[in-house]
Short mmCIF file of C-alpha atoms in Angstrom, two decimals:
data_model
loop_
_atom_site.label_atom_id
_atom_site.label_comp_id
_atom_site.label_asym_id
_atom_site.label_seq_id
_atom_site.Cartn_x
_atom_site.Cartn_y
_atom_site.Cartn_z
CA MET A 1 2.49 -245.66 7.34
CA ARG A 2 1.25 -247.41 3.37
CA LEU A 3 -1.80 -250.25 2.01
CA GLU A 4 -1.32 -250.85 -0.95
CA LEU A 5 -3.94 -253.58 -1.25
CA ASP A 6 -4.74 -255.52 -3.99
CA ALA A 7 -7.61 -257.81 -2.85
CA LYS A 8 -9.49 -259.42 0.30
CA SER A 9 -11.74 -262.45 0.17
CA PHE A 10 -13.43 -264.06 2.70
CA GLY A 11 -14.17 -267.46 1.02
CA PRO A 12 -14.99 -267.13 -2.15
CA ARG A 13 -16.37 -263.55 -2.08
CA GLN A 14 -13.55 -261.07 -3.01
CA VAL A 15 -14.91 -257.93 0.14
CA LEU A 16 -11.74 -255.72 -1.31
CA GLY A 17 -11.18 -254.77 -4.77
CA ARG A 18 -7.44 -252.92 -5.37
CA LEU A 19 -7.37 -249.37 -3.00
CA ALA A 20 -3.83 -246.93 -1.42
CA LEU A 21 -4.30 -245.65 1.20
CA SER A 22 -1.79 -243.75 3.01
CA VAL A 23 -1.50 -241.69 6.07
CA ALA A 24 1.06 -239.82 8.51
CA ARG A 25 1.59 -238.86 12.05
CA GLY A 26 -0.91 -234.70 11.55
CA GLU A 27 -2.57 -236.94 8.71
CA ARG A 28 -6.10 -237.38 9.59
CA LEU A 29 -8.04 -239.66 7.44
CA ALA A 30 -12.28 -240.49 7.57
CA ILE A 31 -13.37 -243.63 5.51
CA LEU A 32 -16.96 -243.38 4.47
CA GLY A 33 -19.71 -246.34 3.60
CA PRO A 34 -22.25 -247.97 4.27
CA SER A 35 -22.40 -250.95 6.62
CA GLY A 36 -21.65 -254.61 5.89
CA ILE A 37 -18.95 -252.93 2.85
CA GLY A 38 -16.45 -253.89 4.00
CA LYS A 39 -14.26 -249.94 6.04
CA SER A 40 -13.90 -252.13 8.97
CA THR A 41 -11.68 -255.43 7.52
CA LEU A 42 -9.82 -252.30 5.73
CA LEU A 43 -9.22 -251.24 9.62
CA ARG A 44 -8.33 -254.36 10.70
CA ILE A 45 -6.50 -255.15 8.33
CA LEU A 46 -3.79 -251.78 9.24
CA ALA A 47 -4.44 -251.90 11.94
CA GLY A 48 -1.71 -255.68 11.68
CA LEU A 49 -5.18 -257.54 13.01
CA ASP A 50 -5.69 -259.63 9.59
CA THR A 51 -2.58 -260.97 8.07
CA ASP A 52 -4.44 -262.75 5.30
CA TYR A 53 -5.07 -260.15 2.61
CA ARG A 54 -3.43 -260.37 -0.74
CA GLY A 55 -0.52 -256.59 -0.84
CA ARG A 56 2.14 -254.61 0.89
CA LEU A 57 1.85 -252.79 4.66
CA GLU A 58 4.29 -250.41 5.30
CA GLY A 59 6.05 -248.15 7.72
CA ALA A 60 6.46 -249.05 11.36
CA ASP A 61 3.90 -245.85 12.92
CA HIS A 62 2.96 -247.34 16.42
CA LEU A 63 -0.87 -247.63 15.81
CA ALA A 64 -3.93 -247.52 19.00
CA LEU A 65 -7.25 -249.19 17.91
CA VAL A 66 -10.55 -247.77 19.23
CA PHE A 67 -13.25 -250.52 18.42
CA GLN A 68 -16.72 -250.25 18.33
CA GLU A 69 -17.48 -251.11 21.46
CA PRO A 70 -14.72 -249.85 24.47
CA VAL A 71 -13.61 -253.58 24.31
CA LEU A 72 -11.96 -253.02 28.34
CA LEU A 73 -11.56 -256.15 30.82
CA PRO A 74 -14.05 -256.51 32.94
CA TRP A 75 -11.80 -258.14 36.13
CA ARG A 76 -9.60 -254.28 35.81
CA ASP A 77 -10.15 -250.96 38.05
CA ALA A 78 -10.02 -247.63 35.16
CA VAL A 79 -5.99 -246.96 36.00
CA ALA A 80 -4.89 -250.68 35.51
CA ASN A 81 -7.25 -251.14 31.95
CA ILE A 82 -5.02 -248.08 30.80
CA THR A 83 -1.56 -249.68 32.61
CA ILE A 84 -2.07 -253.61 31.52
CA PRO A 85 -2.11 -253.13 27.62
CA THR A 86 -0.15 -249.86 27.27
CA GLY A 87 2.69 -251.31 29.13
CA CYS A 88 2.15 -246.99 30.64
CA SER A 89 2.91 -246.27 34.31
CA ALA A 90 -0.22 -245.20 36.50
CA ALA A 91 0.99 -241.75 36.22
CA THR A 92 0.19 -241.01 33.58
CA ALA A 93 -2.95 -242.99 33.35
CA ARG A 94 -5.15 -240.71 35.45
CA ASP A 95 -3.34 -238.50 33.84
CA TRP A 96 -4.94 -239.21 30.73
CA LEU A 97 -8.38 -240.38 32.34
CA ALA A 98 -8.33 -236.61 33.82
CA GLN A 99 -8.20 -235.00 30.14
CA VAL A 100 -11.42 -237.12 29.32
CA GLY A 101 -13.06 -236.43 31.82
CA LEU A 102 -12.50 -239.70 34.30
CA ALA A 103 -10.90 -237.98 37.70
CA GLY A 104 -12.61 -239.74 40.20
CA HIS A 105 -13.33 -242.54 38.15
CA GLU A 106 -9.26 -244.29 38.95
CA THR A 107 -10.81 -247.53 40.85
CA LYS A 108 -14.18 -248.94 39.38
CA PHE A 109 -14.63 -251.87 36.80
CA PRO A 110 -15.64 -251.07 33.91
CA ARG A 111 -19.96 -252.00 35.16
CA GLN A 112 -19.63 -249.26 37.25
CA LEU A 113 -18.92 -246.65 34.68
CA SER A 114 -21.19 -245.70 32.01
CA LEU A 115 -20.74 -246.80 27.75
CA GLY A 116 -20.41 -242.79 27.43
CA GLN A 117 -17.71 -243.42 30.44
CA GLN A 118 -16.07 -246.43 29.63
CA ARG A 119 -16.06 -245.75 25.58
CA ARG A 120 -13.99 -241.72 27.19
CA LEU A 121 -11.27 -244.69 29.43
CA ALA A 122 -11.67 -247.03 26.29
CA LEU A 123 -10.07 -243.45 24.11
CA ALA A 124 -8.34 -242.53 26.68
CA ARG A 125 -6.65 -246.14 26.95
CA ALA A 126 -5.61 -245.74 22.75
CA PHE A 127 -3.37 -242.14 23.95
CA ALA A 128 -1.50 -243.17 26.59
CA ALA A 129 -0.41 -245.91 24.02
CA GLY A 130 1.35 -242.88 22.63
CA PRO A 131 0.11 -243.28 18.97
CA ASP A 132 1.42 -242.13 15.73
CA ILE A 133 -1.46 -242.74 14.31
CA LEU A 134 -4.92 -243.55 16.47
CA LEU A 135 -7.43 -245.97 14.52
CA MET A 136 -10.91 -245.91 15.83
CA ASP A 137 -13.50 -247.65 14.40
CA GLU A 138 -16.88 -246.48 14.32
CA PRO A 139 -16.45 -245.28 17.97
CA PHE A 140 -19.83 -243.13 18.50
CA ALA A 141 -21.46 -244.84 16.82
CA SER A 142 -23.81 -246.61 19.60
CA LEU A 143 -23.79 -243.03 22.11
CA ASP A 144 -26.64 -240.89 22.10
CA ALA A 145 -26.40 -237.21 19.99
CA ASP A 146 -24.93 -235.14 23.02
CA THR A 147 -22.69 -237.54 24.13
CA ALA A 148 -21.20 -238.31 20.80
CA ALA A 149 -21.03 -234.74 19.86
CA ARG A 150 -19.31 -234.44 23.50
CA MET A 151 -16.81 -237.45 22.30
CA LEU A 152 -15.97 -235.78 19.04
CA ALA A 153 -14.70 -232.33 20.49
CA LEU A 154 -13.22 -234.61 22.73
CA THR A 155 -11.16 -236.81 20.43
CA ASP A 156 -10.50 -232.93 18.02
CA ALA A 157 -9.03 -231.63 20.93
CA LEU A 158 -7.21 -235.16 22.53
CA LEU A 159 -5.51 -235.36 18.94
CA THR A 160 -4.27 -232.04 18.38
CA ARG A 161 -2.28 -232.04 21.80
CA SER A 162 -0.62 -235.45 21.24
CA GLY A 163 -0.36 -234.43 17.54
CA ALA A 164 -1.42 -238.34 16.74
CA GLY A 165 -2.87 -238.89 12.80
CA LEU A 166 -5.82 -240.62 12.68
CA VAL A 167 -7.03 -242.90 10.88
CA LEU A 168 -11.28 -242.93 10.86
CA VAL A 169 -14.49 -245.84 10.03
CA THR A 170 -17.76 -244.29 9.46
CA HIS A 171 -21.00 -243.76 7.55
CA ASP A 172 -21.69 -240.52 9.28
CA PRO A 173 -19.98 -237.97 7.57
CA ALA A 174 -20.23 -235.44 9.73
CA GLU A 175 -17.90 -237.37 11.51
CA ALA A 176 -15.27 -237.00 9.47
CA LEU A 177 -16.14 -232.57 9.25
CA ALA A 178 -16.35 -232.75 12.59
CA LEU A 179 -13.17 -234.07 12.23
CA LYS A 180 -11.60 -232.33 10.21
CA ALA A 181 -10.60 -235.64 8.62
CA ARG A 182 -10.91 -235.63 4.69
CA ALA A 183 -12.49 -238.45 3.43
CA LEU A 184 -12.43 -241.01 1.75
CA HIS A 185 -16.08 -242.89 0.30
CA LEU A 186 -15.33 -247.02 -0.34
CA GLY A 187 -18.07 -248.38 -2.51
CA GLY A 188 -18.63 -250.60 -5.59
CA ASP A 189 -18.97 -254.52 -4.98
CA PRO A 190 -15.51 -255.45 -4.59
CA ALA A 191 -15.21 -252.04 -2.38
CA ARG A 192 -12.55 -249.67 -3.17
CA LEU A 193 -11.93 -246.24 -2.33
CA GLN A 194 -13.71 -243.00 -4.08
CA LYS A 195 -12.10 -240.25 -3.45
CA ASP A 196 -14.86 -237.02 -2.82
CA MET B 1 -11.89 -261.55 52.15
CA THR B 2 -13.91 -258.50 50.83
CA GLY B 3 -16.89 -256.03 51.40
CA PRO B 4 -18.71 -255.81 54.23
CA PRO B 5 -19.19 -258.46 56.92
CA ARG B 6 -21.01 -261.42 57.03
CA SER B 7 -24.12 -261.76 58.66
CA PRO B 8 -26.18 -265.51 58.37
CA ALA B 9 -28.77 -263.85 56.62
CA LEU B 10 -25.62 -262.80 53.85
CA ARG B 11 -24.88 -266.42 54.04
CA PRO B 12 -28.22 -268.62 53.32
CA GLY B 13 -28.09 -272.01 53.31
CA LEU B 14 -26.08 -272.05 56.37
CA VAL B 15 -29.29 -273.47 58.41
CA PRO B 16 -30.75 -275.74 55.73
CA GLY B 17 -27.15 -277.07 55.50
CA VAL B 18 -26.36 -277.90 58.67
CA LEU B 19 -30.26 -279.35 59.94
CA SER B 20 -29.21 -281.84 57.34
CA ILE B 21 -26.27 -283.26 58.39
CA LEU B 22 -27.85 -283.78 62.18
CA ALA B 23 -30.95 -285.21 60.35
CA MET B 24 -28.00 -287.36 58.66
CA LEU B 25 -26.78 -288.76 62.11
CA LEU B 26 -30.03 -288.93 63.51
CA VAL B 27 -29.96 -291.87 60.68
CA TRP B 28 -27.25 -293.16 61.41
CA THR B 29 -27.92 -292.98 65.06
CA LEU B 30 -30.94 -294.75 64.98
CA ALA B 31 -29.80 -297.42 61.98
CA SER B 32 -26.27 -298.33 64.41
CA GLN B 33 -28.87 -298.97 67.58
CA LEU B 34 -31.11 -301.25 65.08
CA THR B 35 -28.44 -302.82 64.05
CA ASP B 36 -27.83 -306.25 65.91
CA ARG B 37 -24.42 -305.92 65.16
CA PRO B 38 -22.40 -302.83 66.50
CA GLN B 39 -19.31 -304.10 64.86
CA THR B 40 -20.35 -303.76 61.09
CA LEU B 41 -22.45 -299.73 61.84
CA PRO B 42 -21.04 -298.74 65.43
CA ALA B 43 -22.39 -295.19 67.20
CA PRO B 44 -21.70 -291.82 66.17
CA TRP B 45 -20.24 -291.24 69.72
CA ASP B 46 -18.05 -294.60 69.52
CA VAL B 47 -16.70 -292.75 66.05
CA ALA B 48 -15.54 -289.93 67.27
CA ALA B 49 -14.50 -292.04 70.27
CA ARG B 50 -11.77 -294.01 67.91
CA ILE B 51 -11.27 -290.11 66.42
CA GLY B 52 -10.18 -288.42 69.47
CA ARG B 53 -8.12 -290.55 70.06
CA LEU B 54 -6.24 -290.51 67.54
CA ALA B 55 -6.34 -287.57 67.11
CA ALA B 56 -4.85 -287.31 70.75
CA THR B 57 -1.67 -290.13 70.17
CA GLY B 58 -0.18 -287.70 67.10
CA GLU B 59 -1.00 -290.89 64.48
CA LEU B 60 -4.09 -289.00 63.17
CA TRP B 61 -1.93 -286.07 62.38
CA PHE B 62 0.77 -287.45 60.37
CA ASN B 63 -0.92 -289.93 58.74
CA ALA B 64 -3.92 -287.08 57.25
CA GLY B 65 -0.50 -284.71 57.02
CA MET B 66 0.97 -288.02 54.36
CA THR B 67 -1.99 -288.23 52.60
CA LEU B 68 -2.45 -284.05 52.18
CA PHE B 69 1.05 -283.93 50.98
CA ARG B 70 0.17 -286.29 48.48
CA VAL B 71 -3.39 -284.68 47.41
CA VAL B 72 -1.66 -281.42 47.33
CA ALA B 73 1.04 -282.98 45.38
CA SER B 74 -0.93 -284.12 42.89
CA PHE B 75 -3.35 -281.52 42.40
CA ALA B 76 -0.81 -278.89 41.70
CA LEU B 77 0.81 -281.30 39.28
CA ALA B 78 -2.71 -282.24 37.41
CA MET B 79 -3.33 -278.66 37.59
CA ALA B 80 0.08 -276.96 36.09
CA ALA B 81 -0.31 -279.71 33.13
CA GLY B 82 -4.14 -279.58 33.09
CA MET B 83 -4.32 -276.22 32.55
CA ALA B 84 -1.04 -276.13 29.56
CA LEU B 85 -2.91 -278.85 27.45
CA GLY B 86 -5.87 -277.72 27.62
CA LEU B 87 -4.90 -273.94 26.69
CA TRP B 88 -3.32 -275.45 24.26
CA MET B 89 -6.09 -278.23 22.62
CA GLY B 90 -8.21 -274.84 23.08
CA ARG B 91 -6.41 -272.66 20.63
CA SER B 92 -4.94 -274.73 18.20
CA ARG B 93 -7.06 -276.81 15.99
CA GLY B 94 -4.02 -279.17 15.10
CA ALA B 95 -2.97 -279.70 18.63
CA ASP B 96 -7.06 -280.66 19.68
CA GLN B 97 -7.21 -282.69 16.51
CA TRP B 98 -4.53 -284.39 17.44
CA LEU B 99 -3.83 -285.26 21.11
CA ASN B 100 -8.14 -285.52 21.64
CA PRO B 101 -8.35 -289.30 20.97
CA GLY B 102 -4.74 -289.73 23.46
CA LEU B 103 -7.29 -288.10 25.64
CA ILE B 104 -10.34 -289.24 25.59
CA ILE B 105 -7.95 -293.24 26.20
CA LEU B 106 -6.95 -291.31 28.97
CA LEU B 107 -10.26 -290.25 30.39
CA ASN B 108 -11.80 -294.14 30.19
CA VAL B 109 -8.35 -296.21 31.47
CA PRO B 110 -9.66 -296.65 34.98
CA ALA B 111 -7.50 -295.78 37.39
CA LEU B 112 -6.76 -298.75 38.71
CA VAL B 113 -4.77 -299.26 35.70
CA VAL B 114 -3.64 -295.73 35.64
CA ILE B 115 -2.46 -297.14 39.64
CA VAL B 116 -0.52 -300.71 39.21
CA LEU B 117 1.05 -300.09 36.41
CA CYS B 118 2.61 -296.64 37.94
CA TYR B 119 3.94 -299.27 39.83
CA ILE B 120 4.73 -301.62 37.71
CA TRP B 121 7.33 -299.48 35.65
CA ILE B 122 8.27 -296.51 38.25
CA GLY B 123 8.28 -298.42 41.48
CA LEU B 124 6.65 -298.25 44.89
CA ASN B 125 7.92 -295.14 46.07
CA GLU B 126 6.45 -291.70 46.13
CA THR B 127 7.27 -290.47 42.28
CA ALA B 128 4.74 -293.20 40.97
CA ALA B 129 1.94 -292.85 43.78
CA ILE B 130 1.42 -289.09 43.42
CA LEU B 131 2.53 -289.62 39.25
CA ALA B 132 -0.20 -292.11 39.40
CA VAL B 133 -3.10 -289.89 41.00
CA ALA B 134 -2.44 -286.73 38.57
CA LEU B 135 -2.35 -289.00 35.10
CA ASN B 136 -6.45 -289.51 36.80
CA LYS B 137 -6.84 -286.30 36.96
CA ILE B 138 -5.31 -284.47 33.82
CA PRO B 139 -7.49 -285.68 30.99
CA VAL B 140 -10.74 -283.80 33.30
CA VAL B 141 -8.83 -280.89 34.15
CA THR B 142 -8.07 -280.29 30.05
CA VAL B 143 -11.49 -280.85 29.21
CA MET B 144 -12.55 -278.41 31.37
CA ILE B 145 -10.74 -275.49 30.43
CA ARG B 146 -10.10 -276.64 26.78
CA GLU B 147 -13.95 -275.79 26.23
CA GLY B 148 -13.39 -272.99 28.57
CA THR B 149 -10.23 -271.40 26.48
CA ARG B 150 -13.13 -272.34 23.44
CA ALA B 151 -15.07 -269.77 24.97
CA LEU B 152 -12.70 -266.96 25.50
CA ARG B 153 -13.61 -263.52 24.26
CA PRO B 154 -11.81 -262.92 19.93
CA ASP B 155 -12.75 -259.33 20.96
CA LEU B 156 -11.09 -259.12 24.14
CA ASP B 157 -8.36 -261.33 21.71
CA ASP B 158 -8.31 -258.58 19.76
CA MET B 159 -7.84 -255.91 22.12
CA ALA B 160 -4.38 -257.46 23.47
CA ARG B 161 -3.43 -257.79 20.40
CA ALA B 162 -4.31 -254.65 18.20
CA PHE B 163 -2.23 -253.02 21.60
CA ARG B 164 1.20 -255.33 21.55
CA MET B 165 0.74 -257.10 24.88
CA ARG B 166 2.64 -259.69 26.11
CA PRO B 167 2.29 -262.79 26.15
CA TRP B 168 2.74 -262.83 29.82
CA ALA B 169 0.35 -260.36 30.08
CA ARG B 170 -2.50 -261.20 28.25
CA LEU B 171 -2.05 -265.07 29.67
CA ARG B 172 -2.29 -263.46 32.93
CA HIS B 173 -4.05 -260.76 32.81
CA VAL B 174 -7.07 -261.24 29.83
CA VAL B 175 -7.31 -265.29 29.82
CA LEU B 176 -6.84 -266.93 33.57
CA PRO B 177 -10.12 -263.89 34.40
CA GLN B 178 -11.92 -265.70 31.40
CA LEU B 179 -11.20 -268.62 32.65
CA ALA B 180 -11.66 -268.12 36.18
CA PRO B 181 -15.04 -270.44 36.53
CA HIS B 182 -13.02 -273.06 35.11
CA VAL B 183 -10.83 -273.32 36.43
CA ALA B 184 -12.52 -272.94 39.44
CA ALA B 185 -14.76 -275.48 38.43
CA SER B 186 -12.06 -278.23 37.61
CA ALA B 187 -10.18 -277.67 40.71
CA ARG B 188 -13.20 -278.00 43.38
CA ALA B 189 -14.64 -280.57 41.01
CA GLY B 190 -10.21 -282.16 41.48
CA ILE B 191 -9.31 -282.36 45.10
CA SER B 192 -11.90 -284.18 45.64
CA LEU B 193 -11.79 -286.42 42.81
CA ILE B 194 -8.27 -286.95 43.44
CA TRP B 195 -8.38 -287.88 47.78
CA LYS B 196 -10.86 -290.30 47.07
CA ILE B 197 -7.46 -292.16 44.43
CA VAL B 198 -5.07 -291.16 46.93
CA LEU B 199 -6.31 -293.32 49.99
CA VAL B 200 -6.49 -296.82 47.01
CA VAL B 201 -2.40 -295.48 45.62
CA GLU B 202 -1.94 -295.51 49.48
CA PHE B 203 -4.24 -298.77 50.32
CA LEU B 204 -2.29 -300.46 47.06
CA GLY B 205 1.34 -299.88 47.75
CA ARG B 206 2.41 -297.08 51.03
CA SER B 207 3.63 -297.55 54.17
CA ASN B 208 1.76 -294.82 55.62
CA GLY B 209 -1.61 -292.03 55.30
CA VAL B 210 -4.93 -292.62 55.08
CA GLY B 211 -5.51 -294.89 52.58
CA PHE B 212 -3.07 -297.81 54.81
CA LYS B 213 -4.46 -297.19 57.70
CA ILE B 214 -7.70 -298.23 56.18
CA HIS B 215 -5.66 -301.42 54.49
CA LEU B 216 -5.13 -302.42 57.66
CA LEU B 217 -8.26 -301.76 59.89
CA PHE B 218 -9.47 -304.09 56.59
CA SER B 219 -8.05 -307.24 57.23
CA SER B 220 -9.49 -307.38 60.87
CA PHE B 221 -13.14 -305.90 59.57
CA ASP B 222 -12.52 -302.61 61.99
CA VAL B 223 -16.09 -300.81 60.92
CA THR B 224 -15.10 -298.46 63.82
CA GLY B 225 -11.16 -297.52 62.60
CA VAL B 226 -12.59 -296.91 58.68
CA LEU B 227 -14.71 -295.00 59.53
CA ALA B 228 -12.91 -292.49 62.05
CA TRP B 229 -10.38 -292.54 59.56
CA ALA B 230 -12.65 -291.52 56.43
CA LEU B 231 -15.27 -288.51 58.48
CA ALA B 232 -11.04 -287.12 60.19
CA PHE B 233 -10.02 -287.05 56.50
CA VAL B 234 -13.66 -285.37 54.93
CA ALA B 235 -12.97 -283.26 57.75
CA VAL B 236 -9.78 -281.66 56.21
CA MET B 237 -10.99 -281.87 52.69
CA LEU B 238 -14.09 -279.75 53.36
CA ALA B 239 -11.39 -277.31 56.24
CA ILE B 240 -9.70 -276.84 52.46
CA ASP B 241 -12.49 -275.94 50.02
CA LEU B 242 -14.42 -273.98 52.47
CA LEU B 243 -11.08 -272.05 54.11
CA LEU B 244 -8.93 -272.02 50.87
CA LEU B 245 -10.93 -272.42 47.60
CA ARG B 246 -14.78 -270.53 48.36
CA PRO B 247 -11.93 -267.02 49.32
CA TRP B 248 -9.98 -267.27 46.92
CA GLU B 249 -13.31 -268.44 43.97
CA SER B 250 -15.48 -265.05 45.50
CA ARG B 251 -11.81 -263.19 45.56
CA ALA B 252 -11.80 -263.63 41.72
CA ASN B 253 -15.26 -263.05 41.18
CA ARG B 254 -14.75 -259.07 42.77
CA TRP B 255 -15.28 -257.32 39.30
CA ARG B 256 -19.45 -258.94 38.46
CA GLN B 257 -20.73 -258.46 41.70
CA ASP B 258 -19.63 -255.14 41.96
CA ALA B 259 -22.47 -254.74 39.51
CA ALA B 260 -23.59 -250.26 39.77
#
């Protein structure tokens, strides 16, 4: 997929300036920058959630999104939280749950899971959608160091196994390194991409 | 419906509830004994005896059944139309701005006016009766569902869009579970409002049902009969609340209760 952005504004304030970005299956990209710079906005544009910008978004890649928060359906159990949004079978859902280490938690509701488990469920949901490119928005932010390290290793393994591409938005260069992602820095006002 | 069987301890409020009903019966008994004209306020046992006679002849079941049919039909119509309108107005600012004046007018037109106009315009038939009741209830449901729709979680909306969920799946799995408390509240408030309006509709233009019976008894100032019909039907509505609405509510709210 390829994005050629001319400008993105919220009201009178221009947040993002001219920038171009492309990513393909198997490619890993990390967008780094301080908080409030417009990283999440850029990811929302890539995900098609924000269409109010000047520029062009091309490519028919199948995308899946992992949010800052797990964003699960609190009224559905773990398996249904995968099958309902992605449309995959219950067997596939159980398989992905096992791959993220949630075997045995299939019938639990999100509130019965710890935050770390909820995030792994969100990760399983994203991979169950069978994406060409996985979009992740600060998915390791509010986790303790141990859990974050395990989540990073898990994400890396699943990306390698599925061959999906990655666009990771983060403020932490170590995460980009751990996922072997090419790092791009977002900076300036309005923000543009700066290569290392 | 779910979880461990309910023991008395799990039903707080049962004892005070029963006691409060007994206290009301006591006050009624005392008042009926103190009044010098038994026709104005008959004793509870006279009313109970009348209910028994009505039930034995089958008259009670036929007329209560007709009233219940009208309640159910207009309730279903009002909930369906009110939820559709409320969702639409809560989601679309344009729809809200265009429809809101009409909604406010409908909210403030007296029930009696709607009923009389329906009978005149449509005729003294079942369609007019059910439509008149539903029209009185639709704006109330609309307002409650609209408020609930405005409070829908934007993050779940994003998730549904990011995963390209189909509209029907989104409505069923993302929107309706969030609206369940509002739907339950408007159903609860609706069912009691509706059966009161159904009686007026029957009083004015039907030849059966509890309202029609009360019309006949009113012309002969038969207070015992009026109370018998009213209480019998209140019992039916209470049974519906206890046996249908509450179990449904607790099932819909199951995910809230069993937090780890």
